[in-house]
Structure formats: C-alpha cells, structure tokens
mmCIF file of C-alpha atoms in Angstrom:
data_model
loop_
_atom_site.group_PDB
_atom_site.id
_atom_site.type_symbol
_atom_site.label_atom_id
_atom_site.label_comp_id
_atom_site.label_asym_id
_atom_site.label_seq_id
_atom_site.Cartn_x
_atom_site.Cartn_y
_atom_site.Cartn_z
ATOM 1 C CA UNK H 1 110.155 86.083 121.119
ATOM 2 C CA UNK H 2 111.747 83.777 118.778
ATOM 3 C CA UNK H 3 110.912 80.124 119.883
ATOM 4 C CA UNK H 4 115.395 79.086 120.281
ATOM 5 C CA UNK H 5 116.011 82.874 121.294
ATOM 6 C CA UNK H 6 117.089 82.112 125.279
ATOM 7 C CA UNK H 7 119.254 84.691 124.884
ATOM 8 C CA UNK H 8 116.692 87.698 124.294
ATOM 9 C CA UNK H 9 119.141 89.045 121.098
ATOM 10 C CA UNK H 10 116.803 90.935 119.041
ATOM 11 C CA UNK H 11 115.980 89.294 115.222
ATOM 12 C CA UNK H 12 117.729 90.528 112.857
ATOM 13 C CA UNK H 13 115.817 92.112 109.987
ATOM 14 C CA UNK H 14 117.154 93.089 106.597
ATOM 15 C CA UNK H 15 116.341 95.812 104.643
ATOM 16 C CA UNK H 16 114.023 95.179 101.698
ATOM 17 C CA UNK H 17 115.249 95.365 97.536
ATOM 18 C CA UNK H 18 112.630 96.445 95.738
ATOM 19 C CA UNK H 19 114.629 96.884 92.731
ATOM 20 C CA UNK H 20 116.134 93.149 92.722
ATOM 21 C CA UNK H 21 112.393 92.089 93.481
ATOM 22 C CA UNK H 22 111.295 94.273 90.681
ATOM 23 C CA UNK H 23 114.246 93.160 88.023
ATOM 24 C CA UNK H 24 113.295 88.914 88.917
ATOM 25 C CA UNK H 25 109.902 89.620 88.331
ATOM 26 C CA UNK H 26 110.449 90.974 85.173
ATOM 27 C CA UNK H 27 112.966 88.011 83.520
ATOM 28 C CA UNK H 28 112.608 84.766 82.573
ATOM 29 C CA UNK H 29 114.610 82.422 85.385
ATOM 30 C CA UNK H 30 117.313 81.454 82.652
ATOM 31 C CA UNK H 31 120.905 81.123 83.814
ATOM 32 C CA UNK H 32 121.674 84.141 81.794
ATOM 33 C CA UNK H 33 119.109 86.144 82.806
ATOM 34 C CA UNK H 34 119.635 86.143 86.502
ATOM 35 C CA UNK H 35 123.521 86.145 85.701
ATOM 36 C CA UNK H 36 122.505 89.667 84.583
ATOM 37 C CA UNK H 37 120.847 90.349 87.559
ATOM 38 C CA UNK H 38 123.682 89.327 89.934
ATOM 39 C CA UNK H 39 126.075 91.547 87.701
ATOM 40 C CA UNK H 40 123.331 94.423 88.819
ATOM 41 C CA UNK H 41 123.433 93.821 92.170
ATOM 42 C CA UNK H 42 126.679 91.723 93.475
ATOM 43 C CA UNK H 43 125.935 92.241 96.932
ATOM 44 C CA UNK H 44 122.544 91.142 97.232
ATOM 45 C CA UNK H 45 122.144 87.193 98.539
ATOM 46 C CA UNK H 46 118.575 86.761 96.894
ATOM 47 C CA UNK H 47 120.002 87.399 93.301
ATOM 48 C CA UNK H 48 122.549 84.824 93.723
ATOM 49 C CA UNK H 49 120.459 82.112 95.581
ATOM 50 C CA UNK H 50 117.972 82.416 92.546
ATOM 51 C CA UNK H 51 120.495 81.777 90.408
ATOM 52 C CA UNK H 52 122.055 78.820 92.447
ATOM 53 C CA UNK H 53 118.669 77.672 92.445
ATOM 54 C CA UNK H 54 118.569 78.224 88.496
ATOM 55 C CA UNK H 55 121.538 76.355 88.792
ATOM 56 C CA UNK H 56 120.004 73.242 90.822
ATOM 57 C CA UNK H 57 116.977 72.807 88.745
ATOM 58 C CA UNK H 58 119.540 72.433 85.488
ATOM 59 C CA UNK H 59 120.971 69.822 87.622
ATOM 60 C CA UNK H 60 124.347 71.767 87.432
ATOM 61 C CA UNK H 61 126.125 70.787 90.855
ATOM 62 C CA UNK H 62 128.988 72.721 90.678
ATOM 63 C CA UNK H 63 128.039 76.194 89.834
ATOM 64 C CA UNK H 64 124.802 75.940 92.334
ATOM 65 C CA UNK H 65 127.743 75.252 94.888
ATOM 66 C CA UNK H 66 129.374 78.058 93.872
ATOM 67 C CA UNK H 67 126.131 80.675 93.667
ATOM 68 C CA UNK H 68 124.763 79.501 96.742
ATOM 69 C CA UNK H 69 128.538 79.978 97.981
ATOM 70 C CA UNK H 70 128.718 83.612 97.176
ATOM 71 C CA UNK H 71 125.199 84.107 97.827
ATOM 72 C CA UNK H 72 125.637 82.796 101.607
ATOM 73 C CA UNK H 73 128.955 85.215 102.309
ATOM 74 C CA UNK H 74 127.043 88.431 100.912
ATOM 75 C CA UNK H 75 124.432 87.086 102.777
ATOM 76 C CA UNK H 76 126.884 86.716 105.939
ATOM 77 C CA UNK H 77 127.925 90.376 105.265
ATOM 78 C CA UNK H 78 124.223 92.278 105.035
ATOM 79 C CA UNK H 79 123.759 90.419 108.104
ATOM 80 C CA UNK H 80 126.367 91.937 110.283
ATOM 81 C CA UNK H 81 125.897 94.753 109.018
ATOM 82 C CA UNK H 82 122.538 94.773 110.044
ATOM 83 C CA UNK H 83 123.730 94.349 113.223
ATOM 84 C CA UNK H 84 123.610 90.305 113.525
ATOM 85 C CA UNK H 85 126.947 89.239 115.999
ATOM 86 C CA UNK H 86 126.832 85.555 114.626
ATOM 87 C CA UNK H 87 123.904 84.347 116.750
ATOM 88 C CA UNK H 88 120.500 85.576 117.194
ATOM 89 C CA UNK H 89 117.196 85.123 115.523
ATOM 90 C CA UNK H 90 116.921 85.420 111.527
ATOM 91 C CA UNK H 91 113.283 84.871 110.936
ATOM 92 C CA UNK H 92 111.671 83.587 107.387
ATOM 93 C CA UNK H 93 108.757 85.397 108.427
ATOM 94 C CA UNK H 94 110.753 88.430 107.356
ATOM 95 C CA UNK H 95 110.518 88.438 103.414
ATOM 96 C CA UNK H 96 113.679 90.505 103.008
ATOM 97 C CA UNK H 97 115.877 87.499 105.082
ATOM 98 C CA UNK H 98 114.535 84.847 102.950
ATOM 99 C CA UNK H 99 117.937 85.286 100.369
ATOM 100 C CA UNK H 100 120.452 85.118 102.911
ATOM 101 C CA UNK H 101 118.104 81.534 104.346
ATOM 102 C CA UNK H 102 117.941 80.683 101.103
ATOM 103 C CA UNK H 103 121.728 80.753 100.278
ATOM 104 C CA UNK H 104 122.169 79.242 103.287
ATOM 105 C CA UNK H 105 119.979 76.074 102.339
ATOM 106 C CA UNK H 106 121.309 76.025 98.606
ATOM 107 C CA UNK H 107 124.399 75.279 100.131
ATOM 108 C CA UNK H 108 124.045 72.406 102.251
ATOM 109 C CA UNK H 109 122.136 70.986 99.251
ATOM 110 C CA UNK H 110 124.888 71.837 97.196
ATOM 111 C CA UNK H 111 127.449 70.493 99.697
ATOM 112 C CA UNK H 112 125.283 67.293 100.321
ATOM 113 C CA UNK H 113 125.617 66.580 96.555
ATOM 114 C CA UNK H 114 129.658 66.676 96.460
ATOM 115 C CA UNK H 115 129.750 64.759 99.612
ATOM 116 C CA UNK H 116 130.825 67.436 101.773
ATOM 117 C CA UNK H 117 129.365 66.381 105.650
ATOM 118 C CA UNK H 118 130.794 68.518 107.737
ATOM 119 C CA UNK H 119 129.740 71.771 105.922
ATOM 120 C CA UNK H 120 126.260 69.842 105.804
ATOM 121 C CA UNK H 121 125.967 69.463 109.434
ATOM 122 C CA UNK H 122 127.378 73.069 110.060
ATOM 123 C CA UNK H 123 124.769 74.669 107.888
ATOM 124 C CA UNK H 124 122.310 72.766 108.783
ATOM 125 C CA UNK H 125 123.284 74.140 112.555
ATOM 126 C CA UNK H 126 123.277 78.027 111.165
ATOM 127 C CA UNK H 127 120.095 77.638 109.549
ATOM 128 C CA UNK H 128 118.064 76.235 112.468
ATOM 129 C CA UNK H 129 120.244 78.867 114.659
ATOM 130 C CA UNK H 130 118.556 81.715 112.426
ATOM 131 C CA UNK H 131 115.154 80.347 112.844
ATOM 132 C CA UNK H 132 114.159 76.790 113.365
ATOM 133 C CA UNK H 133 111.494 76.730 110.954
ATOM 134 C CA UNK H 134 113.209 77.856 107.901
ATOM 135 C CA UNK H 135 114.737 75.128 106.442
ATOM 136 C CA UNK H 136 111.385 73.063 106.315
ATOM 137 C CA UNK H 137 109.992 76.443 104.669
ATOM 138 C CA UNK H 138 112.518 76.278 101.840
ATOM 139 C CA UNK H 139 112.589 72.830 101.450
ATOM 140 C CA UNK H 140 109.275 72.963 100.556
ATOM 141 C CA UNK H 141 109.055 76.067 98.208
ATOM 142 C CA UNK H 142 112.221 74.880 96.633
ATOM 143 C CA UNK H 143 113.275 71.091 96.955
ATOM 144 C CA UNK H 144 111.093 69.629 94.596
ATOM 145 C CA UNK H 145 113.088 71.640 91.561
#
C-alpha cells in the first residue's frame, strides 16, 4: 500500500509508449528535435516534459513554463482516463507515470522562476499527493540541468 494512501484507492498506472520511448532514444535532445516528437505524439506528457526540460537546461523560462504546462494537462487527462478521480496514489516506481510526475515538477520549477507561489505550493501538494517520494526522485535526475 502506498505509504499517504489512507484511503485504500488503488495506484494509478499508465499504460507504457514504447514508440515515444523508442523515437527519444533515437534523437539528439535539441529543442527541435523533441518539438518533432511532441508534433508525433501531442497527447503524450513524457514528450512534452522532455522538451520543457530541453527547455530548462537552455535556460529558456518561458517556453519550459509553457511545455511543462501542456505536458501536466495531457498528463491530467491520461490520468483520468486511466481511471485516477483526482486523488490516489501515482507511483514513480511505475516507469510509464514518470511524464505526467515529471510535468508536474517542470512546472513548479517553471512557476518558481516567474514568481508564481501559489501554483508552487499547489503543485508541490499534487506531486507529494501522487507519491511522496517523487519529487526528491526528479529533483535529483533532473535539477542539476
């Protein structure tokens, strides 16, 4: 049982995309690149935090904002329609969640650089909501770039 989970809701686990796995692997992690990738699959919220994250590490505040924006509503959308009701268990331990997470932590660091608290604080609420443990788990595969 998830550690926060007093509720008994079930974790919510997305399906896997082997084919946006498959087309990240095989491009460089330019801005263009993974622009192409997002045109290829729009819905999925791993293609778009990759490029937010593109975004971040070209120290390009704005458009990570707005990536990790896009990538945290399609993230918001393969989660209900997984089944997720807006409260539950999302665990990091499940590869195929780690986009929506991902999006989710893009964005507070995105909204922490334009000064935007309360979204800060409410993200920071969703993402230990969804497991407890993920944001330290991104923070350390991704906040040093």
């Amino acid at each position: 049982m998830h550690p926060q989970n007093l509720l008994s809701i079930p974790p919510t686990l997305l399906e896997a995309e082997p084919e946006v796995l498959d087309d990240l692997s095989h491009l460089p992690a330019t801005l263009p690149a993974l622009e192409a990738i997002v045109a290829k699959h729009p819905a999925s919220s791993l293609a778009w935090a990759e490029l937010a994250q593109q975004a971040r590490r070209e120290k390009q505040t704005i458009q990570a904002y707005a990536y990790a924006r896009v990538g945290y509503h399609r993230g918001l959308d393969a989660l209900r329609k997984a089944g997720w009701r807006g409260q539950g268990p999302v665990p990091w331990s499940h590869e195929p969640n780690r986009g929506v997470l991902k999006s989710f932590w893009l964005l507070q660091q995105a909204a922490a650089a334009i000064g935007e608290t309360d979204e800060v604080d409410r993200l920071g609420a969703l993402l230990r909501d969804a497991d407890p443990n993920a944001g330290a788990a991104i923070a350390s595969e991704l906040g040093g770039d």
